[in-house]
Coordinates of C-alpha atoms and ligand atoms in Angstrom, one line a residue:
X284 CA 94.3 138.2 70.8
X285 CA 95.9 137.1 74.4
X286 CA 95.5 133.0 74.8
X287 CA 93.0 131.8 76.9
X288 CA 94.4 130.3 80.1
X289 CA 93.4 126.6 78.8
X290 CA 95.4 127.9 75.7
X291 CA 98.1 128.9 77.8
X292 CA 98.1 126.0 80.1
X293 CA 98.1 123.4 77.1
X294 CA 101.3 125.4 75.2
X295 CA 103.1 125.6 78.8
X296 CA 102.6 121.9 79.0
X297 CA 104.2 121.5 75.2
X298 CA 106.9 123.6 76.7
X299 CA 107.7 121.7 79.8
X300 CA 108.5 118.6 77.3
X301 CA 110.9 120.4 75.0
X302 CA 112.8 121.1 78.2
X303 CA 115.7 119.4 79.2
X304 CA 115.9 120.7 82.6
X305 CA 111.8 122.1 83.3
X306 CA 111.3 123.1 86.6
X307 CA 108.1 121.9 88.8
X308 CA 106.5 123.6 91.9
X309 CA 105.0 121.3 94.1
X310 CA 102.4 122.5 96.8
X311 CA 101.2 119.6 99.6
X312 CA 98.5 120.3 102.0
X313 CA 96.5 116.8 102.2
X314 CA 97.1 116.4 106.1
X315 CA 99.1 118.2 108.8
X316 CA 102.0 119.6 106.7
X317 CA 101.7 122.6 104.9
X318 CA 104.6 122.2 101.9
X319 CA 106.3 123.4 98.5
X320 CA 109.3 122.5 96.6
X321 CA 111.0 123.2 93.7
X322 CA 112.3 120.2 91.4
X323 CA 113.9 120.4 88.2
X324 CA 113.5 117.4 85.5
X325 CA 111.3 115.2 87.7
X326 CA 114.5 114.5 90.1
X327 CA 116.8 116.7 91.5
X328 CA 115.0 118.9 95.0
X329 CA 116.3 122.9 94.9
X330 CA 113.9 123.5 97.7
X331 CA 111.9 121.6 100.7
X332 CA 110.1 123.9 103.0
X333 CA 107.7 122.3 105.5
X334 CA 105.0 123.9 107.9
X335 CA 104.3 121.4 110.3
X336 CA 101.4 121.5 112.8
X337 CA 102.0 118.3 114.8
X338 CA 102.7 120.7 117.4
X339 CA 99.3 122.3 117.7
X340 CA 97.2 118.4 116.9
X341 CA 98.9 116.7 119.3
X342 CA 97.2 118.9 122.5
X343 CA 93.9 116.9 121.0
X344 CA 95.7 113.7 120.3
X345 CA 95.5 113.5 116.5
X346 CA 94.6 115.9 113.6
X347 CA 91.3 118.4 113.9
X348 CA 90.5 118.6 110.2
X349 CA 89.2 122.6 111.1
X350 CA 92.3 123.5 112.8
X351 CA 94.7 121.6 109.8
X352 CA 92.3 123.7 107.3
X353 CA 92.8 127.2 108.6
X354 CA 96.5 126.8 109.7
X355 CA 97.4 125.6 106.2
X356 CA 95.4 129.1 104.9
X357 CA 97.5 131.1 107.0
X358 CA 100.6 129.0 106.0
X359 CA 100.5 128.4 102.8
X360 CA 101.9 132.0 101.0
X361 CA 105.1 132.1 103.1
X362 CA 105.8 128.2 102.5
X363 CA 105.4 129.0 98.7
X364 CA 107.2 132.1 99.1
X365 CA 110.6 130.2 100.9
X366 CA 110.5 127.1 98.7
X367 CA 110.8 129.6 95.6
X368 CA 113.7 131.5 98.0
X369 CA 115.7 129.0 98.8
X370 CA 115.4 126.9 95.1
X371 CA 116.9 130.6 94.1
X372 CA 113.8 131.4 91.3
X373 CA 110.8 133.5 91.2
X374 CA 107.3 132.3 90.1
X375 CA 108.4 133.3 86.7
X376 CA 111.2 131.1 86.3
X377 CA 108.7 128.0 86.9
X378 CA 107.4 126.1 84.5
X379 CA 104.2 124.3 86.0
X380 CA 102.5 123.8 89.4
X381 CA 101.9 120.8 91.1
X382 CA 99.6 120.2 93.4
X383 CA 98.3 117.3 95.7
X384 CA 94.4 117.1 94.8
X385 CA 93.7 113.7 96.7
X386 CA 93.4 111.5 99.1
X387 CA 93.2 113.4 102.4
X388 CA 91.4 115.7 104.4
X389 CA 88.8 118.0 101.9
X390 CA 88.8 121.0 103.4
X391 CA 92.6 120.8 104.0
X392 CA 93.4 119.9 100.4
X393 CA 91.1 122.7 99.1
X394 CA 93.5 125.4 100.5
X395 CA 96.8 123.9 98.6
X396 CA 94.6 123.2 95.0
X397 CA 92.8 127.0 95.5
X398 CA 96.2 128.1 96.1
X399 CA 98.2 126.2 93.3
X400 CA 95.3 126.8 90.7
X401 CA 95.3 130.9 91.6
X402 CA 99.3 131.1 91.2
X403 CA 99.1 129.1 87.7
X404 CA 96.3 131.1 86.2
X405 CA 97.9 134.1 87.5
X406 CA 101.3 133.1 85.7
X407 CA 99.8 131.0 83.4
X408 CA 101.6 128.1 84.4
X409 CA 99.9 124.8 83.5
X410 CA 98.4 122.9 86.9
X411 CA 99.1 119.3 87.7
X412 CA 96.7 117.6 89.9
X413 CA 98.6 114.7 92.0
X414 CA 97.6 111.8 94.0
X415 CA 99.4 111.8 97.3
X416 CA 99.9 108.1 97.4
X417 CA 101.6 108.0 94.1
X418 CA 103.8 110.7 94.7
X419 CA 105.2 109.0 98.4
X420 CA 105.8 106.3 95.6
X421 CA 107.9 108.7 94.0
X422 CA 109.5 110.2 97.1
X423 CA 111.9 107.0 95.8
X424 CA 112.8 108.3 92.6
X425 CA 114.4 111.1 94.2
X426 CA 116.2 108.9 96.9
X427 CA 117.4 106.6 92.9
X428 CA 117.8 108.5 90.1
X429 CA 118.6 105.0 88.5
X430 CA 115.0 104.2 89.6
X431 CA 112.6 103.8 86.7
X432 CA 109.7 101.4 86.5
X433 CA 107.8 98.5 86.5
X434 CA 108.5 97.7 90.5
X435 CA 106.2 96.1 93.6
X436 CA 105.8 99.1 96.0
X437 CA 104.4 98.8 99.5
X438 CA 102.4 102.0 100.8
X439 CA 102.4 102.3 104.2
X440 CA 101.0 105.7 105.7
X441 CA 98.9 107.0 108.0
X442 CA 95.3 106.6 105.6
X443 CA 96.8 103.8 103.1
X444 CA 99.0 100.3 103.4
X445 CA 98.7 99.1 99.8
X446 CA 100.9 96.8 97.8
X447 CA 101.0 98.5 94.2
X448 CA 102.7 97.5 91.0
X449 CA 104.4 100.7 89.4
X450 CA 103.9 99.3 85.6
X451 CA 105.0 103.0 84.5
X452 CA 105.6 106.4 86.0
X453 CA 101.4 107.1 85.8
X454 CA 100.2 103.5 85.5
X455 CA 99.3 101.8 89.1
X456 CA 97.3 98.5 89.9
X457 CA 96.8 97.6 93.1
X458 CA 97.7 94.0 94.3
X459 CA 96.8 94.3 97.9
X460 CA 95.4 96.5 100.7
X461 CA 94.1 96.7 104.0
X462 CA 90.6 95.4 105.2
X463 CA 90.2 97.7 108.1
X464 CA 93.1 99.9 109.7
X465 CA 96.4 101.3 107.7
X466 CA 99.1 100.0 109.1
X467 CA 100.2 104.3 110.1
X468 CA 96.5 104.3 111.8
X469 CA 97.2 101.4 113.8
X470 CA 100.5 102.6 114.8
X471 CA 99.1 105.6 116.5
X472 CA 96.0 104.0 117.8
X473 CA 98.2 101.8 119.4
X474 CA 100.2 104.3 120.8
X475 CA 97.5 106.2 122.2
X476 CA 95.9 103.2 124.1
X477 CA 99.6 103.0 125.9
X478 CA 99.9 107.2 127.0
X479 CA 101.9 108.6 123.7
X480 CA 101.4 111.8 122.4
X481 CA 100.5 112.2 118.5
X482 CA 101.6 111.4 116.0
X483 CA 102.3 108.0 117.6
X484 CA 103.9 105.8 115.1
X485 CA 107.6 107.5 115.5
X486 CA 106.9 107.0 119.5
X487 CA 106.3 104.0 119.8
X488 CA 109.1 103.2 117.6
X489 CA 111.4 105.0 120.2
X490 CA 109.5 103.1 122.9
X491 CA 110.1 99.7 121.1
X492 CA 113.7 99.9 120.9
X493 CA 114.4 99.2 125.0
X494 CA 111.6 96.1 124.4
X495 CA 111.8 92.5 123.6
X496 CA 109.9 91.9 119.7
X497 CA 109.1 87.7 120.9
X498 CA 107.2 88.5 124.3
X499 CA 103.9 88.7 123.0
X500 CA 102.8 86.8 120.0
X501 CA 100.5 89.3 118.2
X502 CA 100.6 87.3 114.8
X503 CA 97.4 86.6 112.9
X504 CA 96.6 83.8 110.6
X505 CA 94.9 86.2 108.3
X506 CA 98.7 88.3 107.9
X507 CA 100.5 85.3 107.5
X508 CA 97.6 84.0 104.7
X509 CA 98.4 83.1 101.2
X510 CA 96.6 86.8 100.0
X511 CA 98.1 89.6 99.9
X512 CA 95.8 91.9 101.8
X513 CA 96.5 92.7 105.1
X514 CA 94.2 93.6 108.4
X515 CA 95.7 95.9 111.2
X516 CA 92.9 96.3 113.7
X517 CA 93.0 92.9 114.9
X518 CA 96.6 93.2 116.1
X519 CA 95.4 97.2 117.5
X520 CA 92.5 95.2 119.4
X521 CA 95.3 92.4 121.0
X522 CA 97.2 95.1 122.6
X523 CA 94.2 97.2 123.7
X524 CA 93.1 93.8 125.6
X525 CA 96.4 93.4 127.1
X526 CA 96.2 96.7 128.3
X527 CA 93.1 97.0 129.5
X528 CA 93.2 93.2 131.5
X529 CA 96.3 94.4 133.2
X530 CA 94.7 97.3 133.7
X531 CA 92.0 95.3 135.5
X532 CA 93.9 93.2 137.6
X533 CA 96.1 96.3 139.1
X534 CA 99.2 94.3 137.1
X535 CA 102.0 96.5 135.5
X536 CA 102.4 96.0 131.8
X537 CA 106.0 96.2 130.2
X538 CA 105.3 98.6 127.6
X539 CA 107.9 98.7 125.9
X540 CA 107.8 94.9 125.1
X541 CA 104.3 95.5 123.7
X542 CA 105.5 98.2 121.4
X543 CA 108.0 95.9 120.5
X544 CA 105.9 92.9 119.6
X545 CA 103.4 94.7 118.0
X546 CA 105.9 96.7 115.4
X547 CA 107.4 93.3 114.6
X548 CA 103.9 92.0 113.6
X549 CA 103.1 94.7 111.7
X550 CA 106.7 94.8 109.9
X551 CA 106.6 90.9 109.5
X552 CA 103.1 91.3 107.5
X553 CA 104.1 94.2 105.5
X554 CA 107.4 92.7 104.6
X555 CA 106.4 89.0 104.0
X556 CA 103.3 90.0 101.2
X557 CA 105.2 93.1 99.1
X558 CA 108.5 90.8 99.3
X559 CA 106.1 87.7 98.0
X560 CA 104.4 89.8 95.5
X561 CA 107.5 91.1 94.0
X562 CA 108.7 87.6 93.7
X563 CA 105.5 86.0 92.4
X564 CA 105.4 89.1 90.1
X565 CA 108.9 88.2 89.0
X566 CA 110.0 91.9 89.7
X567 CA 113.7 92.5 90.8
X568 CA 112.6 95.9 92.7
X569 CA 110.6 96.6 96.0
X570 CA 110.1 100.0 96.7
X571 CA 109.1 101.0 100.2
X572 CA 106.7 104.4 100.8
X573 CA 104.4 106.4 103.0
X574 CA 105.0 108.1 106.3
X575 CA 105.6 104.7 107.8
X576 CA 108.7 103.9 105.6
X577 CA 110.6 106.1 107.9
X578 CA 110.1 103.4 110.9
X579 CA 113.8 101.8 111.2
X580 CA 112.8 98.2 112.0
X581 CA 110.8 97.7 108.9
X582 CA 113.6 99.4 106.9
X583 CA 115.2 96.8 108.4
X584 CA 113.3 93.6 108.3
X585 CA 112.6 94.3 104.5
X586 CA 116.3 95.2 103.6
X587 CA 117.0 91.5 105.0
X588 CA 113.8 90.0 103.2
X589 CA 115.1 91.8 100.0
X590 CA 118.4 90.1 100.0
X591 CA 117.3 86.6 100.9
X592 CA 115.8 86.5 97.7
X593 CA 118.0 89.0 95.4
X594 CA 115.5 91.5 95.5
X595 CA 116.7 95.6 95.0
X596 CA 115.6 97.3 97.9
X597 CA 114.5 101.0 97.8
X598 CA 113.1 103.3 100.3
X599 CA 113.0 107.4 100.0
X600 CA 115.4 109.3 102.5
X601 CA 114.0 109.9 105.7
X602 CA 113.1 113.3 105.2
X603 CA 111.2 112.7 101.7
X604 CA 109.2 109.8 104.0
X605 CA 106.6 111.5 105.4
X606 CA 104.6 114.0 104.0
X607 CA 106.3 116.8 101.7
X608 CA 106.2 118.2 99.0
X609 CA 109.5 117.2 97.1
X610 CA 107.7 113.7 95.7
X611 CA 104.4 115.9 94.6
X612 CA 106.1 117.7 92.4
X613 CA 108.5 114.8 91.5
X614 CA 105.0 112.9 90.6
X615 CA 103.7 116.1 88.7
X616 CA 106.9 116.4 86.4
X617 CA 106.0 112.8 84.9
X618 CA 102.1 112.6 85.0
X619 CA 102.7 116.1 83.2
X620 CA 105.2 114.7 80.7
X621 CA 101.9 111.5 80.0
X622 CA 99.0 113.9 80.2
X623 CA 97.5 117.1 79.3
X624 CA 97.2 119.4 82.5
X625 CA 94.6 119.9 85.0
X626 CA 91.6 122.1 84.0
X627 CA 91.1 125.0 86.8
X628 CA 88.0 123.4 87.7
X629 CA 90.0 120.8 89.3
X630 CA 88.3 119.4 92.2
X631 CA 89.8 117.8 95.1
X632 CA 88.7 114.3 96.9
X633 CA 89.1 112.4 99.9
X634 CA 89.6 109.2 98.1
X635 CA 93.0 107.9 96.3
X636 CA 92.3 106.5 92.7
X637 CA 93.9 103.5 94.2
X638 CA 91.3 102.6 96.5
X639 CA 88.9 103.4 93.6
X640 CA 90.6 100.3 91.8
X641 CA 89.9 98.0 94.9
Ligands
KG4_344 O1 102.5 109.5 104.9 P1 102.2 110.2 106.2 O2 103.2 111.3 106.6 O3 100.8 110.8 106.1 C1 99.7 110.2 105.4 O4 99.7 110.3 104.2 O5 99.0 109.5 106.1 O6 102.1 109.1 107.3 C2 101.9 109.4 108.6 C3 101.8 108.1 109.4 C4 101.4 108.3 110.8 O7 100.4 107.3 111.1 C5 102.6 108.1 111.6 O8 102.4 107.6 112.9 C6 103.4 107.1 110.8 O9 103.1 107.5 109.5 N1 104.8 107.1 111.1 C7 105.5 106.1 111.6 C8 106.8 106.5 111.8 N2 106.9 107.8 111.3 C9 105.7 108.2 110.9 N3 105.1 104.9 112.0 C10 106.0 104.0 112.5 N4 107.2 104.4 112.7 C11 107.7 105.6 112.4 N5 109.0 105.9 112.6
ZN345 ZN1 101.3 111.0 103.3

């Protein structure tokens, strides 16, 4: 009699072990970027394709959950359909699917885990359900194959800024997070209050770079505190004041000075607490993730923290940063190698586990 799919699923799984080289499909639609890849062994990216609709969010200044649902539905076939092109392979050639099943927008992530859960029952592949924020962790194993852990990881995106120790490839505990705003959110909040379009974290970077980081002091006691949580909307509310009182009084702000200071204050408090935290963990590895690890002057500031104190340094490529799909299925090969797979009654949910566990 033929298998059941569970049946299937659970002797795929088996199969993906004995493998030395298995191949994983990732599938990524938590946010505003429609993605698949195709990774063999956990490490090495044959494909990367991307659908991205900042283009059509930024006319309303940031992400309408409606809009990212129904372009990811008419997306989401022909990004599958070029990841498995260009990686060279059919569906049949794969040996699992991976798919992002939290945190992010629900009715965005139901289109990717519909999808992902159809093409593995139709192939009976077995389904891995991924957290986003653990795979932009492993956005850094693809950057280090060396990479393995335990390391202190800082998560900066556009939802999250968490310090996590990575005890093992599926094991996370979460040291630190943010009270209020993630340091991403504040980024573009920021950059909104000063005229940028969305998504405002890379443009305000650009505007930074003409601006001097020491003309406004944006610092708060609770950032440079002995904990290692950290609070963002304090430092967004500074600048909106600045803004607004200039506003008043018909003076001219200098921007880019503003952008300036406030990217140093949000770099100095994400770099002080991880680099701390690895230390007082006594962990030789900081690992740097999350849409915001692409910004250059935290790159920066936590290479030079890192080496002060003999601390490795890692942080994903630029284009495995922000969202993708490369570190879901790079996050699927190894919490597929620890557990059984996903039933098909997978669910997905706003929430990260992480922010469960605080
Ligand atoms: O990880 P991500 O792509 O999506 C989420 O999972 O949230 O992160 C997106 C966030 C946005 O807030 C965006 O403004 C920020 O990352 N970001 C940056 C830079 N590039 C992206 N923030 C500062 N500097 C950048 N260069
Ligand atoms: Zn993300």
């Amino acid at each position: 009699m033929k298998k059941t799919y569970r049946e299937a699923a659970l002797s795929g799984a088996a199969e993906y072990r004995s493998k030395p080289a298995p191949l994983m499909l990732g599938i990524e639609s938590s946010c505003d970027e429609t993605a698949a890849s195709v990774v063999r062994n956990g490490r090495e990216v044959l494909s990367a394709s991307v659908h991205t609709q900042i283009p059509v969010h930024r006319l309303y200044g940031g992400v309408v959950p409606e809009i990212a649902s129904r372009s990811h539905t008419e997306r989401i076939g022909a990004v599958v359909r070029d990841a498995l092109e260009k990686a060279g392979v059919t569906l049949s050639d794969i040996d699992a699917v991976a798919v992002t099943c939290r945190p992010g927008l629900i009715g965005a992530l139901l289109v990717g885990v519909s999808f992902a859960k159809g093409l593995a029952f139709a192939a009976d592949k077995p389904l891995i359900g991924v957290d986003h924020i653990t795979g932009h962790i492993a956005a850094n194993y693809i950057t280090y194959p060396d990479l393995e852990p335990p390391f202190m990881c800082i998560v900066a995106s556009g939802g999250h800024s968490h310090i996590v120790r990575v005890d093992s490839y599926t094991g996370f505990r979460l040291i630190g997070r943010t009270r209020d705003d993630a340091a991403g959110e504040a980024f573009d909040k920021v950059a909104r209050a000063m005229g940028l379009p969305y998504p405002g974290g890379p443009e305000l970077e650009k505007l930074a770079k003409g601006g001097d980081p020491n003309a406004y002091r944006l610092h708060t006691a609770f950032n440079e505190g002995e904990g290692y949580d950290f609070s963002f909307s304090g430092l967004k509310t500074a600048v909106v004041n600045i803004l607004h009182n200039a506003g008043q009084k018909g003076e001219q702000v200098n921007k880019a000075d503003l952008a300036a200071s406030f990217q140093r204050a949000v770099t100095d408090a994400l770099t002080v607490k991880s680099v701390r935290a690895a230390r007082e963990a006594n962990l030789s590895v900081l690992a740097l993730a999350g849409g915001v690890s692409a910004n250059t002057c935290l790159r920066e500031r936590l290479q030079r923290e890192c080496d002060k104190y003999g601390v490795r340094f890692c942080r994903p490529d630029m284009k495995y940063c922000t969202d993708n799909a490369a570190m879901i299925a790079c996050q699927g090969h190894y919490e597929l190698l620890a557990h059984d797979p996903s039933p098909l009654s997978l669910d997905p949910n706003a929430a990260s586990f992480l922010q469960e566990m605080g």
